[in-house]
PDB file of C-alpha atoms in Angstrom:
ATOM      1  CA  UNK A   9       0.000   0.000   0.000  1.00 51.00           C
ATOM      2  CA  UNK A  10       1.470   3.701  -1.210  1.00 53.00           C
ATOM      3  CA  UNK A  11       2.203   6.054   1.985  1.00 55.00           C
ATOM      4  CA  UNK A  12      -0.136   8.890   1.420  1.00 59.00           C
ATOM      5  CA  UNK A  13       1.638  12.170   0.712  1.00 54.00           C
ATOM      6  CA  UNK A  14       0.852  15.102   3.038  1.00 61.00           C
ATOM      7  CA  UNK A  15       2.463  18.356   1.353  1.00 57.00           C
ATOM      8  CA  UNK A  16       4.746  20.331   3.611  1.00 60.00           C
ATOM      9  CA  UNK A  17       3.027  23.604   4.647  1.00 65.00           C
ATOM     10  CA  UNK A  18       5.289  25.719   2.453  1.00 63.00           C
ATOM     11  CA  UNK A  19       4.312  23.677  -0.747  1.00 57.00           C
ATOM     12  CA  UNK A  20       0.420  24.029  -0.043  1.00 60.00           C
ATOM     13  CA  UNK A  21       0.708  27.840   0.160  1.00 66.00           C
ATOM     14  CA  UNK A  22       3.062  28.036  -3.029  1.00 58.00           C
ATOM     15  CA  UNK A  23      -0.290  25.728  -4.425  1.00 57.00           C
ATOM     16  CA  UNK A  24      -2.659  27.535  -3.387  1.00 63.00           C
ATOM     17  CA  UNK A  25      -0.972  30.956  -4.242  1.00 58.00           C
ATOM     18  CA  UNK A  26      -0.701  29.753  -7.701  1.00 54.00           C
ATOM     19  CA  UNK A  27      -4.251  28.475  -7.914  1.00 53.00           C
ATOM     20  CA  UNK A  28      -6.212  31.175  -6.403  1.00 53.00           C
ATOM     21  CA  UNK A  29      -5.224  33.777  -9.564  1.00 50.00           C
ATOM     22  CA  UNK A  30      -8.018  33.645 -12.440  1.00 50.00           C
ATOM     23  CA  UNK A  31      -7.265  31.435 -14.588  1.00 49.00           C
ATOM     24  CA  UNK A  32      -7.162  34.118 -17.793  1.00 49.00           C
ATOM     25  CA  UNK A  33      -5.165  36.849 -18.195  1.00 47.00           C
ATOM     26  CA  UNK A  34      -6.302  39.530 -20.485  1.00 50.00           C
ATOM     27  CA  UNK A  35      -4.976  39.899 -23.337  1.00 52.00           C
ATOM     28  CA  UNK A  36      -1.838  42.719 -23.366  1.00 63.00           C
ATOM     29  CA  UNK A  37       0.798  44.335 -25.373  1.00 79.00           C
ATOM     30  CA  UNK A  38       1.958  47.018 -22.754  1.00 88.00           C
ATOM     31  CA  UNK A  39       4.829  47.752 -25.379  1.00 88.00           C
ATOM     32  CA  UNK A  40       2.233  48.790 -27.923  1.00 90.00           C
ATOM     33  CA  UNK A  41       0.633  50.697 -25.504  1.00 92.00           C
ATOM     34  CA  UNK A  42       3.247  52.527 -24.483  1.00 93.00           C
ATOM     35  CA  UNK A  43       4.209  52.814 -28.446  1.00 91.00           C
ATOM     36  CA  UNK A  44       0.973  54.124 -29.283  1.00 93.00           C
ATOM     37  CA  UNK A  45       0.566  56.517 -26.158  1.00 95.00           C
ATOM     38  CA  UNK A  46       4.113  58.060 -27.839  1.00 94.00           C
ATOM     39  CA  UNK A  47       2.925  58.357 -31.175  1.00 93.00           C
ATOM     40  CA  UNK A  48      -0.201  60.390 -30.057  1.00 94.00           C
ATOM     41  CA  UNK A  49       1.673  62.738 -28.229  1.00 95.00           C
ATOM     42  CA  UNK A  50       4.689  63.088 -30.908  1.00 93.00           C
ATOM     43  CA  UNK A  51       2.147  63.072 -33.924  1.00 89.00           C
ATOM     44  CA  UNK A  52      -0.788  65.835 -33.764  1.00 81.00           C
ATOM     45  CA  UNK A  53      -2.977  63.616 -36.117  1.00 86.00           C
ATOM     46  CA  UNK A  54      -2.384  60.276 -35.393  1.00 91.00           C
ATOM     47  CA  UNK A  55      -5.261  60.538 -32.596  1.00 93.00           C
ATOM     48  CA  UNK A  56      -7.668  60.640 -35.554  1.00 91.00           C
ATOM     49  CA  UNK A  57      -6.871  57.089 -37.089  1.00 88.00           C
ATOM     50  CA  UNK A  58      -6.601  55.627 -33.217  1.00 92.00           C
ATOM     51  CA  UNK A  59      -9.978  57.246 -31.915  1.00 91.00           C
ATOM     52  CA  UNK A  60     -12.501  54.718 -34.091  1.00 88.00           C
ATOM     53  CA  UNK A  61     -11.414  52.338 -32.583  1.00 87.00           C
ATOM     54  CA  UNK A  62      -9.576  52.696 -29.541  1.00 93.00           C
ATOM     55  CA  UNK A  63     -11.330  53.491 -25.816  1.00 94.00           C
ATOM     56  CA  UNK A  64      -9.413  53.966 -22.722  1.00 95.00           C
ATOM     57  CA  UNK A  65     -10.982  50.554 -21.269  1.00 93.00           C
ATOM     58  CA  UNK A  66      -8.413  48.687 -24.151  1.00 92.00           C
ATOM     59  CA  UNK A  67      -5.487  49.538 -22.489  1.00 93.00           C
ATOM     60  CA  UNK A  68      -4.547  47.183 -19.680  1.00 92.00           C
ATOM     61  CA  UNK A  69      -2.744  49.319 -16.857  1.00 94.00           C
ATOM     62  CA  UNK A  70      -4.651  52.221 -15.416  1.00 96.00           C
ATOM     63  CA  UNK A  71      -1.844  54.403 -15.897  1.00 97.00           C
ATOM     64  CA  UNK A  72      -2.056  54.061 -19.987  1.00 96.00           C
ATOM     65  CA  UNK A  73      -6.058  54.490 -19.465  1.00 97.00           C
ATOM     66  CA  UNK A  74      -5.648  57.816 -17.625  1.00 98.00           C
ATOM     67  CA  UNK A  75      -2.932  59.102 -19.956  1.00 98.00           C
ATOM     68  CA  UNK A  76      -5.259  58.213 -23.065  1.00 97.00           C
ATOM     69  CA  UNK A  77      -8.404  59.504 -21.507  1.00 97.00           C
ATOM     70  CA  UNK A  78      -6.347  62.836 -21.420  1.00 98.00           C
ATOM     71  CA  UNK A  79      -5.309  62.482 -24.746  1.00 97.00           C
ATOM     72  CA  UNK A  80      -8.685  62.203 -25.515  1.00 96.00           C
ATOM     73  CA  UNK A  81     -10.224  65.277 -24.181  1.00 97.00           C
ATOM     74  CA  UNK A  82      -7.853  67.487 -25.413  1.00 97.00           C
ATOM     75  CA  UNK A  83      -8.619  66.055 -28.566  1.00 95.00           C
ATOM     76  CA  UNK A  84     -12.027  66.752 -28.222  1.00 95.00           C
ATOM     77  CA  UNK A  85     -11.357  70.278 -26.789  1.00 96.00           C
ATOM     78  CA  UNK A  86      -9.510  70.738 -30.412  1.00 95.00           C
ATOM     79  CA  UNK A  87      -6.064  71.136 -27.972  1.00 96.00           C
ATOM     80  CA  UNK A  88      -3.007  70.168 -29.348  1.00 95.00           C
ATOM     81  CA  UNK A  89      -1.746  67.198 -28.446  1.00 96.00           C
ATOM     82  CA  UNK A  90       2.078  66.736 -27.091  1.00 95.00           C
ATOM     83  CA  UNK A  91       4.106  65.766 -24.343  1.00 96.00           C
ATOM     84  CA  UNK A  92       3.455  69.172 -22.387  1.00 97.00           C
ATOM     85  CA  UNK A  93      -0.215  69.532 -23.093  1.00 97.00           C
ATOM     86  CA  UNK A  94      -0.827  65.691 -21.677  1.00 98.00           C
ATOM     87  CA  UNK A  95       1.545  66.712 -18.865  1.00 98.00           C
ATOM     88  CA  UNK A  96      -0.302  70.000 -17.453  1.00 98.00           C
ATOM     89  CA  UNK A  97      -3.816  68.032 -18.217  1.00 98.00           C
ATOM     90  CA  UNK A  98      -2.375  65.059 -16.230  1.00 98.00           C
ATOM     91  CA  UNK A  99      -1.607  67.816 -13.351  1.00 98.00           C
ATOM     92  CA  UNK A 100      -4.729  69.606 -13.857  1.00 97.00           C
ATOM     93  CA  UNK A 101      -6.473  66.043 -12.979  1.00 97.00           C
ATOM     94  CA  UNK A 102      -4.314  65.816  -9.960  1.00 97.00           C
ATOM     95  CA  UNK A 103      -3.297  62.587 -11.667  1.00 97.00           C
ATOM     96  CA  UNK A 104      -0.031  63.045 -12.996  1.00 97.00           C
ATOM     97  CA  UNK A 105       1.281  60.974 -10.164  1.00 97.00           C
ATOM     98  CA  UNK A 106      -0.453  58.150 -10.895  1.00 97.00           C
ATOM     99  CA  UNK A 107       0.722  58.127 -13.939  1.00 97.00           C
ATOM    100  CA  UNK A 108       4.172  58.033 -13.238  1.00 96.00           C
ATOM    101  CA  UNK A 109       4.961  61.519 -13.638  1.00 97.00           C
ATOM    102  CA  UNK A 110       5.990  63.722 -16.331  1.00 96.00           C
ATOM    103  CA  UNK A 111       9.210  61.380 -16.639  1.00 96.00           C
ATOM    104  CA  UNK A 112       7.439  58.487 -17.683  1.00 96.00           C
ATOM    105  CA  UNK A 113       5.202  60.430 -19.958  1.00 97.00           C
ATOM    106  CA  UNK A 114       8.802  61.333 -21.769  1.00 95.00           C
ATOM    107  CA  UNK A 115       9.767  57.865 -21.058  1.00 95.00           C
ATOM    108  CA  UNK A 116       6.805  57.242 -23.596  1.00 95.00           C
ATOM    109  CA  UNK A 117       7.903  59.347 -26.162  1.00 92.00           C
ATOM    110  CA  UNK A 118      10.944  58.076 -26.639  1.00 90.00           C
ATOM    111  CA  UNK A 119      10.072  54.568 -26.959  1.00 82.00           C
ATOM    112  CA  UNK A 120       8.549  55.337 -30.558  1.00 80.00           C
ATOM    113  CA  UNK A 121      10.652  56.077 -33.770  1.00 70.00           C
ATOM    114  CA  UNK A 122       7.831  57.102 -35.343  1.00 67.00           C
ATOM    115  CA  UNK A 123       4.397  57.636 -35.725  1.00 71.00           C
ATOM    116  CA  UNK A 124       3.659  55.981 -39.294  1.00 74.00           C
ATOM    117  CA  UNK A 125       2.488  52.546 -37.448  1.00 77.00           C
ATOM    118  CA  UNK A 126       0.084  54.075 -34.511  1.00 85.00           C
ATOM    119  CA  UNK A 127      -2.812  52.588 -36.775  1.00 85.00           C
ATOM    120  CA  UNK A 128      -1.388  49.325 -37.094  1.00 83.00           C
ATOM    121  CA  UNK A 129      -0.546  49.395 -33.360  1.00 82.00           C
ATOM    122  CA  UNK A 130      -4.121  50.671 -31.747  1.00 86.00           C
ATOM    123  CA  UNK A 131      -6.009  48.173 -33.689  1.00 86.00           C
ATOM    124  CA  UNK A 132      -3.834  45.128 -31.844  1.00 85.00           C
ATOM    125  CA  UNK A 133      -4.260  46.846 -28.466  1.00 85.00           C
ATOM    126  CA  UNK A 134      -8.039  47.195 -29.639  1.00 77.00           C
TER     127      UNK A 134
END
């Protein structure tokens, strides 16, 4: 007859750590995020081939949703759209913080050569 086995404490809580995350993870591309959050503040247009079909609820970290939700209303406040506009919005909101600051806004900027695949990008991240 087999011995039964009786997991040490350390391995049940390593289990049940494991186990007690969903079992999906949505879908993500954080670098395309953060490519196409760049583009729209380096390229005054490229918000107009992104906003059809792009919302802030298809980004997957709340920071990228608050920095495209301000992208958005200046857009819609016919503002232009760049790193220091996004920035003083972001501060306006008292949520510039949150964001990771005006660094990480730059940060984003840099991470894109250029703007000519924003389209391509949103509509994965979509």
């Amino acid at each position: 007859m087999a011995k039964e086995y009786t997991p040490s404490s350390r391995n049940r809580e390593a289990f049940e750590a494991l186990t007690e995350t969903a079992g999906n993870v949505p879908p993500q591309a954080v670098e395309l995020e953060e490519a196409v959050l760049g583009a729209l503040m380096l390229e005054k247009d490229s918000i107009i081939a992104v906003q059809e079909f792009v919302t802030p609820e298809s980004f997957y970290t709340e920071e990228h949703r608050l920095i495209y939700k301000a992208i958005e209303e200046l857009s819609m406040e016919l503002k232009p759209i760049d790193l220091y506009t996004v920035t003083e919005r972001l501060k306006a909101k008292k949520e510039l913080k949150k964001v990771g600051g005006a660094s990480y806004l730059a940060q984003l900027t840099q991470k894109v050569g250029s703007a000519a695949n924003v389209e391509f990008h949103a509509k994965i991240i979509a």
